[in-house]
mmCIF file of C-alpha atoms in Angstrom:
data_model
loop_
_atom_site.group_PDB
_atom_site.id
_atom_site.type_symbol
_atom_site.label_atom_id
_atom_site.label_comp_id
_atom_site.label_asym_id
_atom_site.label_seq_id
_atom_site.Cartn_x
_atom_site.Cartn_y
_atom_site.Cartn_z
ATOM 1 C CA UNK A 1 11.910 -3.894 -15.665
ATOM 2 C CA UNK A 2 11.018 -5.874 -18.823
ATOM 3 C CA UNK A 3 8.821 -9.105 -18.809
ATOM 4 C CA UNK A 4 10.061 -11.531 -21.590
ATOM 5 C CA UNK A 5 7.376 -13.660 -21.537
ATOM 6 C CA UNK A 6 3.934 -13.922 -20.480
ATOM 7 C CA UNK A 7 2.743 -14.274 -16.528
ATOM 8 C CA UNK A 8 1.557 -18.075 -16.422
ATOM 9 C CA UNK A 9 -0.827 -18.099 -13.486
ATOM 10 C CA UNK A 10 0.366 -21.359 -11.898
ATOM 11 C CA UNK A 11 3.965 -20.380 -11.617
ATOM 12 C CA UNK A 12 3.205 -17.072 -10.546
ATOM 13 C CA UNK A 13 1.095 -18.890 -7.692
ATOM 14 C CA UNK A 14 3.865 -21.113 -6.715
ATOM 15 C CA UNK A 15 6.266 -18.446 -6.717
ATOM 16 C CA UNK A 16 3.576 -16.635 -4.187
ATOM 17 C CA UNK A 17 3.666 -19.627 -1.930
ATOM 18 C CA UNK A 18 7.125 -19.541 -2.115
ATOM 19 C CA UNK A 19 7.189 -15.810 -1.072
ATOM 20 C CA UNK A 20 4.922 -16.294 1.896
ATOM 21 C CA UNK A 21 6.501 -19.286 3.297
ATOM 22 C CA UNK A 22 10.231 -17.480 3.426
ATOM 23 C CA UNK A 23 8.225 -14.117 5.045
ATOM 24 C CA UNK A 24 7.021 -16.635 7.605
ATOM 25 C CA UNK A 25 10.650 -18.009 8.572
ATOM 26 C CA UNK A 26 11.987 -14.174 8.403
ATOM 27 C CA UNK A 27 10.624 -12.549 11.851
ATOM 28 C CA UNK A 28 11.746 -9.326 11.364
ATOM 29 C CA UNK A 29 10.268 -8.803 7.640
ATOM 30 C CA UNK A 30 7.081 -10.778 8.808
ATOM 31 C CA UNK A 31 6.342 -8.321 11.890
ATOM 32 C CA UNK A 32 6.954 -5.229 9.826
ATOM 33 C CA UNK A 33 4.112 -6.718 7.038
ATOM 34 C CA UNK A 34 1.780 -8.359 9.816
ATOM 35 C CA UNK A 35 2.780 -6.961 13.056
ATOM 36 C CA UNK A 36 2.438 -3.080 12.675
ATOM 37 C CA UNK A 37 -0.970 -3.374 11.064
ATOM 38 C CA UNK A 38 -2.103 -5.105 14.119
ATOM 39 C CA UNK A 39 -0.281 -2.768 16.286
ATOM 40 C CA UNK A 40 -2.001 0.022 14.846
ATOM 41 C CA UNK A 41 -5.283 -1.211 14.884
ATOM 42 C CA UNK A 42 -5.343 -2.160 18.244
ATOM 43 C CA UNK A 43 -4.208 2.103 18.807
ATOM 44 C CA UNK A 44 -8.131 2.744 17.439
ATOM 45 C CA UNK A 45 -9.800 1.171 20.689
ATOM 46 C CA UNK A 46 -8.392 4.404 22.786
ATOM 47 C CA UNK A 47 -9.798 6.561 19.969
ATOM 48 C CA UNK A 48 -13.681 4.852 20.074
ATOM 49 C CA UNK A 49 -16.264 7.458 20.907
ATOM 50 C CA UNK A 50 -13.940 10.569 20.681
ATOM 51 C CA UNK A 51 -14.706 13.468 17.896
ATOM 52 C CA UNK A 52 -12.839 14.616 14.750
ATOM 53 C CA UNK A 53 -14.640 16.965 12.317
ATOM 54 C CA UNK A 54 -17.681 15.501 14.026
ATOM 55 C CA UNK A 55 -17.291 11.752 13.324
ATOM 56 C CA UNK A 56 -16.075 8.833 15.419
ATOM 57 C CA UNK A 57 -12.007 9.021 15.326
ATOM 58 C CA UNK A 58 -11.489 5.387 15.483
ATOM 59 C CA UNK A 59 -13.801 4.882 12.724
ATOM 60 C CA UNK A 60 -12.073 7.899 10.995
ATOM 61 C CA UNK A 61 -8.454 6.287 11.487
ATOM 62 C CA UNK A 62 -9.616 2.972 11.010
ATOM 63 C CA UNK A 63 -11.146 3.787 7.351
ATOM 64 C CA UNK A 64 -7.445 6.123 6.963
ATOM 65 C CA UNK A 65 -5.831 2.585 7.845
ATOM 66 C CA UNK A 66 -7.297 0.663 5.002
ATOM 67 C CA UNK A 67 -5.193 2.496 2.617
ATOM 68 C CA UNK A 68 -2.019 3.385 5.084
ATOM 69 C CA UNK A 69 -1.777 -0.969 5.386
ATOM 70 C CA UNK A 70 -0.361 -1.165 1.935
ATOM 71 C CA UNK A 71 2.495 0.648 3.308
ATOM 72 C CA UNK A 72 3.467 -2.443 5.069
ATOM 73 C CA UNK A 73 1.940 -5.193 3.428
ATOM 74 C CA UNK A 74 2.809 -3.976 -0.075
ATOM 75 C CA UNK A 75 5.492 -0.969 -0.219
ATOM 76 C CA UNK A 76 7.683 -2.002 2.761
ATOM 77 C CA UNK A 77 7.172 -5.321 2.526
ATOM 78 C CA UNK A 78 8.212 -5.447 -1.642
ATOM 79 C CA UNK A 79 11.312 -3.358 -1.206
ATOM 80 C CA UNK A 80 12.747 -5.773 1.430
ATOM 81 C CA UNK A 81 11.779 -8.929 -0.867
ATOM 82 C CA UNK A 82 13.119 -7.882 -4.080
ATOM 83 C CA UNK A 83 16.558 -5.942 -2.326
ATOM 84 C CA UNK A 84 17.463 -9.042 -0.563
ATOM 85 C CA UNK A 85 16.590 -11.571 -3.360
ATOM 86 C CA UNK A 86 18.708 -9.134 -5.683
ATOM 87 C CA UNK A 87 21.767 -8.826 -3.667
ATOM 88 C CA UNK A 88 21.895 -12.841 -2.951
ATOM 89 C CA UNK A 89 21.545 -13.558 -6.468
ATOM 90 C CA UNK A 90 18.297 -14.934 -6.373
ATOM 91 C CA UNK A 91 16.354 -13.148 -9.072
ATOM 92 C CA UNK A 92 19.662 -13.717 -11.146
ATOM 93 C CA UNK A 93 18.652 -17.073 -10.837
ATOM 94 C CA UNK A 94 15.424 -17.451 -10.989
ATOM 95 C CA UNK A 95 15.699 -15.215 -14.803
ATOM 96 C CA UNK A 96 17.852 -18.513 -15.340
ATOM 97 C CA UNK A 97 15.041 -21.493 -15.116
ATOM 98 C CA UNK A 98 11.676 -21.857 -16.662
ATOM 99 C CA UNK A 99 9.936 -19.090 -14.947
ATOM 100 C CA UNK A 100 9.031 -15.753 -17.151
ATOM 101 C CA UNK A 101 9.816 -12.052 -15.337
ATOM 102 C CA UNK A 102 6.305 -11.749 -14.967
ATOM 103 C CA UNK A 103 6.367 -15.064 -12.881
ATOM 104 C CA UNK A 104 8.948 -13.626 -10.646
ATOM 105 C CA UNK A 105 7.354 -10.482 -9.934
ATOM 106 C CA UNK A 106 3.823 -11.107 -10.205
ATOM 107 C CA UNK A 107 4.615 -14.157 -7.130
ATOM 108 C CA UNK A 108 5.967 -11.942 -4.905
ATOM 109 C CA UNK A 109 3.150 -9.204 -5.685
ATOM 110 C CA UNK A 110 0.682 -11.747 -4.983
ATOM 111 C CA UNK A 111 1.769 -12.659 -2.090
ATOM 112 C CA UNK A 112 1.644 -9.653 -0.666
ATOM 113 C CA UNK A 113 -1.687 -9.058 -2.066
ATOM 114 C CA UNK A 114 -2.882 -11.530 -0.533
ATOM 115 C CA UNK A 115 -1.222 -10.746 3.132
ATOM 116 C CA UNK A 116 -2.997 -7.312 2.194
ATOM 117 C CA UNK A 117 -6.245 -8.594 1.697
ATOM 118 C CA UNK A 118 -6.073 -10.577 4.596
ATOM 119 C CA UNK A 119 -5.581 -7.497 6.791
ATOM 120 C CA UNK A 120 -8.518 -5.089 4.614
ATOM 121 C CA UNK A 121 -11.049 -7.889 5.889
ATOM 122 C CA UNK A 122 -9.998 -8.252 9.181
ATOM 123 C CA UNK A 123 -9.928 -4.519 9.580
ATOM 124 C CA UNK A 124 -13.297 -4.115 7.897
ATOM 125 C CA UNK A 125 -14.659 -6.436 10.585
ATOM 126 C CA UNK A 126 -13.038 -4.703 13.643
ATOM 127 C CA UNK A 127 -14.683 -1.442 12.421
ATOM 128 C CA UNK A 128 -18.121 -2.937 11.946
ATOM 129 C CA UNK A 129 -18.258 -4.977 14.836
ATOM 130 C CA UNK A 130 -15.901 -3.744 18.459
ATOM 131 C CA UNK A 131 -15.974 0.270 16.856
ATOM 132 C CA UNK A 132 -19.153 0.273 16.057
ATOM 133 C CA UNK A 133 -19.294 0.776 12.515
ATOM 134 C CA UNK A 134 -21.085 -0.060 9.625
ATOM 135 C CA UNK A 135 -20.866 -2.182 6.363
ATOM 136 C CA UNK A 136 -19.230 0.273 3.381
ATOM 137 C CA UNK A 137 -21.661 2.194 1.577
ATOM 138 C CA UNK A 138 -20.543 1.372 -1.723
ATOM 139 C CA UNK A 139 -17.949 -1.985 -1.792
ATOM 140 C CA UNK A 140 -17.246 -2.021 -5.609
ATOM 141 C CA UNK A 141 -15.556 2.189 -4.593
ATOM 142 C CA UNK A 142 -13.793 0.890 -2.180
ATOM 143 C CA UNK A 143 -12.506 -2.099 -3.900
ATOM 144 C CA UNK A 144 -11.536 0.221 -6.827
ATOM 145 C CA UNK A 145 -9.600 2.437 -4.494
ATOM 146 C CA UNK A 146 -7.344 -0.153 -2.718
ATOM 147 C CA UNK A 147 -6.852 -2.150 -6.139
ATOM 148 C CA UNK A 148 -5.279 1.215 -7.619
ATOM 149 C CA UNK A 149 -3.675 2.353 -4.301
ATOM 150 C CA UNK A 150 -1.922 -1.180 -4.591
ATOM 151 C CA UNK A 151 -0.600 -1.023 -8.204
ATOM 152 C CA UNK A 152 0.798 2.543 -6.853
ATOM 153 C CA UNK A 153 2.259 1.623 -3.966
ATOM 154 C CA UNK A 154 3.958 -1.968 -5.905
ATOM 155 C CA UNK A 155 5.449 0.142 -8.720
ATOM 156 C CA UNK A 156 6.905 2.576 -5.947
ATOM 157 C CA UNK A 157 8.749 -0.832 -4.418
ATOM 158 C CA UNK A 158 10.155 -1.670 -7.447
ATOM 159 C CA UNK A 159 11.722 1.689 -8.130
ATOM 160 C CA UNK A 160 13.036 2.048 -4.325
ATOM 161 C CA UNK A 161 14.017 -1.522 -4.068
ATOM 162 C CA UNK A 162 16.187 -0.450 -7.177
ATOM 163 C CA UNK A 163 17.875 2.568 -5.166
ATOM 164 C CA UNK A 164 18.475 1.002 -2.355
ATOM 165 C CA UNK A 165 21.626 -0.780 -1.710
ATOM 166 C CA UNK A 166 21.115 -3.911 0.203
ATOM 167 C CA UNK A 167 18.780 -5.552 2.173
ATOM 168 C CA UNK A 168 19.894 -3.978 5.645
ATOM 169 C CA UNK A 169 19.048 -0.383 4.212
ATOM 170 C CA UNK A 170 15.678 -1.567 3.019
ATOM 171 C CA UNK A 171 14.198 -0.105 6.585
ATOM 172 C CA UNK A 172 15.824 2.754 5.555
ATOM 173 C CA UNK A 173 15.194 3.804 2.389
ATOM 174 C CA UNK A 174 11.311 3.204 2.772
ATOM 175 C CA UNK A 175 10.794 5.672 5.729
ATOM 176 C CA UNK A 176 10.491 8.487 4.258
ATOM 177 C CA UNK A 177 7.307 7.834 1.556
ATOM 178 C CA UNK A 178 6.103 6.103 5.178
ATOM 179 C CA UNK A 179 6.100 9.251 7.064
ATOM 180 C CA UNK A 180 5.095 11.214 4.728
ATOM 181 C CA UNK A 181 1.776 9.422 3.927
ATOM 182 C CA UNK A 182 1.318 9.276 7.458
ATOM 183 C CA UNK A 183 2.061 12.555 8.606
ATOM 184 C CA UNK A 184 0.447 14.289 5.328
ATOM 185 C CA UNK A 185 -2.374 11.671 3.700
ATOM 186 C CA UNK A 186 -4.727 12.639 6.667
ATOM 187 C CA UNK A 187 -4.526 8.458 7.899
ATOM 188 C CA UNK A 188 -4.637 10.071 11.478
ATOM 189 C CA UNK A 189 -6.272 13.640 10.975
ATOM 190 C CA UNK A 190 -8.209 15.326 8.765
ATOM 191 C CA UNK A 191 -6.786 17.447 5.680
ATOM 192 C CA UNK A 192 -9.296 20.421 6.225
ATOM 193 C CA UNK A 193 -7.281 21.942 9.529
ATOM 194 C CA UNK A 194 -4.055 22.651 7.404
ATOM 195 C CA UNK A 195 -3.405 26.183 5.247
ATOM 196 C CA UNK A 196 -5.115 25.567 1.897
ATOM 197 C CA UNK A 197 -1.948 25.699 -0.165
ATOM 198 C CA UNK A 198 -0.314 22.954 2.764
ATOM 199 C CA UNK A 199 -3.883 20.842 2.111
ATOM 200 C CA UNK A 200 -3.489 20.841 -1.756
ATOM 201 C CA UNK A 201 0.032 19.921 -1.671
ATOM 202 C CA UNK A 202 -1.022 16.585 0.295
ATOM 203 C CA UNK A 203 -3.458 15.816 -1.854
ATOM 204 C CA UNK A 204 -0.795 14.967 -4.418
ATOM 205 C CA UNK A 205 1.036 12.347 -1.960
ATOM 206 C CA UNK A 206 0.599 8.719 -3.374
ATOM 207 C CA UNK A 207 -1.557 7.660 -0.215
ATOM 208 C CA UNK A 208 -4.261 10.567 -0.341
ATOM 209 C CA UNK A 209 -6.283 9.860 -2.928
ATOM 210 C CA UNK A 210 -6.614 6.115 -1.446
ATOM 211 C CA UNK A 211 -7.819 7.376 1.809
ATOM 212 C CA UNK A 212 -10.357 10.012 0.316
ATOM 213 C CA UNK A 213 -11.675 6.862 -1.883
ATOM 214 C CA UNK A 214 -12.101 4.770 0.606
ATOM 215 C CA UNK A 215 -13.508 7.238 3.323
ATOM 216 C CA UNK A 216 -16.009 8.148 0.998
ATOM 217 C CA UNK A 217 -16.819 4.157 -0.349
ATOM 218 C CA UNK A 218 -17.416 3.377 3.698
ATOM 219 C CA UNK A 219 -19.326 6.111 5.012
ATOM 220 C CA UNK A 220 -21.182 7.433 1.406
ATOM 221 C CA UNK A 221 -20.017 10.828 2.349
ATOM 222 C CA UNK A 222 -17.739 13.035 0.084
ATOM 223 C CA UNK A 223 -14.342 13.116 1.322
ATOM 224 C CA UNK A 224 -12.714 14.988 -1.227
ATOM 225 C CA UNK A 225 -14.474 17.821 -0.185
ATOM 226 C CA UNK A 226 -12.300 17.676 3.198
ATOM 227 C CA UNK A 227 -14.653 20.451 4.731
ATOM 228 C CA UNK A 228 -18.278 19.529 3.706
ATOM 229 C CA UNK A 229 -18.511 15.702 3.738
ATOM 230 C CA UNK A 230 -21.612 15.660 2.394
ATOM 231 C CA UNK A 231 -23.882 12.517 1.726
ATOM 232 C CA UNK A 232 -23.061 10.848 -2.096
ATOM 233 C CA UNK A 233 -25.892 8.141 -3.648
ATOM 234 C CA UNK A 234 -23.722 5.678 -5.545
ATOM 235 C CA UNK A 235 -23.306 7.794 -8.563
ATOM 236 C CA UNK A 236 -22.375 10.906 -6.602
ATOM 237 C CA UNK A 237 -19.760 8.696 -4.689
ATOM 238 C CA UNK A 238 -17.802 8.133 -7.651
ATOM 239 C CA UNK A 239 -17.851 11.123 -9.015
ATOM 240 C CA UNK A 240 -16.737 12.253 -6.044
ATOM 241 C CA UNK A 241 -13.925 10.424 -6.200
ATOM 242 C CA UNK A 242 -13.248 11.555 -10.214
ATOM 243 C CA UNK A 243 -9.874 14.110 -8.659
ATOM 244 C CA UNK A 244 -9.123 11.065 -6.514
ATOM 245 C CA UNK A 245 -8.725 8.686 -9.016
ATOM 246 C CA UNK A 246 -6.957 11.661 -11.701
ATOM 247 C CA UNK A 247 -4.140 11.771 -8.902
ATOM 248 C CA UNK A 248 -3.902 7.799 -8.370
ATOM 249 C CA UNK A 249 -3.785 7.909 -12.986
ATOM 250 C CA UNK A 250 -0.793 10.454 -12.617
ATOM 251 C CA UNK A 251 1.152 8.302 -9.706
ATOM 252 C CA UNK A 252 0.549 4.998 -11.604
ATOM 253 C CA UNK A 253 2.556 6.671 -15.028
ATOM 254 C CA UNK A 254 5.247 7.972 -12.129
ATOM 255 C CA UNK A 255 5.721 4.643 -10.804
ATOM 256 C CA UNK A 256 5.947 2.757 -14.305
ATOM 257 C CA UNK A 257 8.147 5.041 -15.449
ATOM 258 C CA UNK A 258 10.787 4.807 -12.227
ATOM 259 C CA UNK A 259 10.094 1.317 -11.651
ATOM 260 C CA UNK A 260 11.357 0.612 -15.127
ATOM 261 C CA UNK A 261 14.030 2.582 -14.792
ATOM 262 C CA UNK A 262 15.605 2.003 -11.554
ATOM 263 C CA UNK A 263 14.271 -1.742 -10.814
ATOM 264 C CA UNK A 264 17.423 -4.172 -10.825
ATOM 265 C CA UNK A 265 17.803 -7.493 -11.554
ATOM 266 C CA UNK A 266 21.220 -7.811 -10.679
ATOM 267 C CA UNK A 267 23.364 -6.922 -7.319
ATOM 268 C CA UNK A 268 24.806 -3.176 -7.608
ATOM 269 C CA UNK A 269 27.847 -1.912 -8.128
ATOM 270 C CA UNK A 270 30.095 0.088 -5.688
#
């Protein structure tokens, strides 16, 4: 995956439009990015005023949700662009006029930045309004954690979109990171319940150290420490999240390294 020349803003930002307005005409790509976010956030309202590990499980899920988004939005959503744009010959083509590489990817990663960011606010205000939640204890943490849990989860598109075949597979080939932040990345349950050997192993998936981040950026308690929790100033929140961000450093080398060499520009070959 080699940029040629350097990302000028303005074409990148048409290329975004671009992007959004063809994931607006495509139903099926747009309810995957939009649709499931809003499908599981309306799942939380059951959830309200129940108890995990003493704390409110919507608000618990709901924080988990921040992160598990960019699994649409960003992973899901990338792989299907970039397969189906490769496979029709569009990024042949594109490589072909004015624009740079970085115009042509940075677009489409803008675009669904901004879907992404779209959804973190409007999520945000669900949990601090109908759930009965509270404004994030430290915003800059939390910011910091999505913005790296985002440059994961777009180099991990890249490198899937160049294993999978065609567009139709995209659904496909994406499942399994899906489930396995879900099930694993403690999105729906807390970490601390598993066998400690089960627990450390899923604080290596790609998702986990997002979720721990951002748990403890909202509610200014340490969610590393799955079993403790305990209340972090603003100093003690970040260094909290020191391991967090160490695993989200390792996963960003993985993903250059794959993305650059398994992302295609060109249609495979049989």
């Amino acid at each position: 995956m080699t940029m040629t020349r350097p990302l000028a803003g303005g074409a990148a930002l048409r290329v975004a439009r671009l992007d959004l307005m063809l994931l607006w005409r495509n139903r099926t790509a747009l309810f995957t990015a939009a649709g499931l976010p809003v499908l599981f956030a309306a799942l939380l309202f059951p959830a309200h005023g129940q108890k995990t590990g003493g704390m409110d499980a919507a608000l618990l899920q709901g924080t988990g949700h921040l992160g598990f988004f960019l699994l649409f939005a960003v992973f899901m959503n990338l792989v299907n662009v970039f397969t189906a744009r490769r496979e029709d010959l569009t990024l042949k083509r594109l490589r072909g006029t004015a624009l740079a590489d970085a115009d042509i990817i940075g677009g489409g990663v803008l675009a669904a930045l901004a879907m992404y960011a779209v959804q973190v606010l409007a999520l945000l205000v669900l949990l601090g309004t109908a759930l009965g939640g509270r404004f994030p204890a430290d915003p800059l943490l939390l910011l910091a954690g999505l913005a790296g849990g985002a440059a994961v989860f777009a180099l991990l598109a890249f490198a899937v979109s160049g294993l999978t075949p065609n567009a139709e597979l995209a659904q496909l080939t994406v499942l399994p990171i899906m489930f396995a932040c879900l099930a694993g990345a403690g999105v729906m349950f807390p970490l601390d319940g598993l066998p400690a050997a089960l627990e450390e192993a899923c604080r290596w998936l790609p998702l986990s150290p997002v979720v721990e981040i951002t748990r403890t950026a909202y509610f200014g308690r340490d969610f590393h420490d799955h079993a403790a929790h305990a209340s972090v100033g603003f100093a003690g929140g970040w260094a909290a999240c020191l391991p967090s961000f160490a695993v989200l450093a390792v996963w960003l080398g993985l993903g250059r390294a794959m993305a650059g060499r398994w992302f295609r520009w060109e249609p495979r070959r049989a």
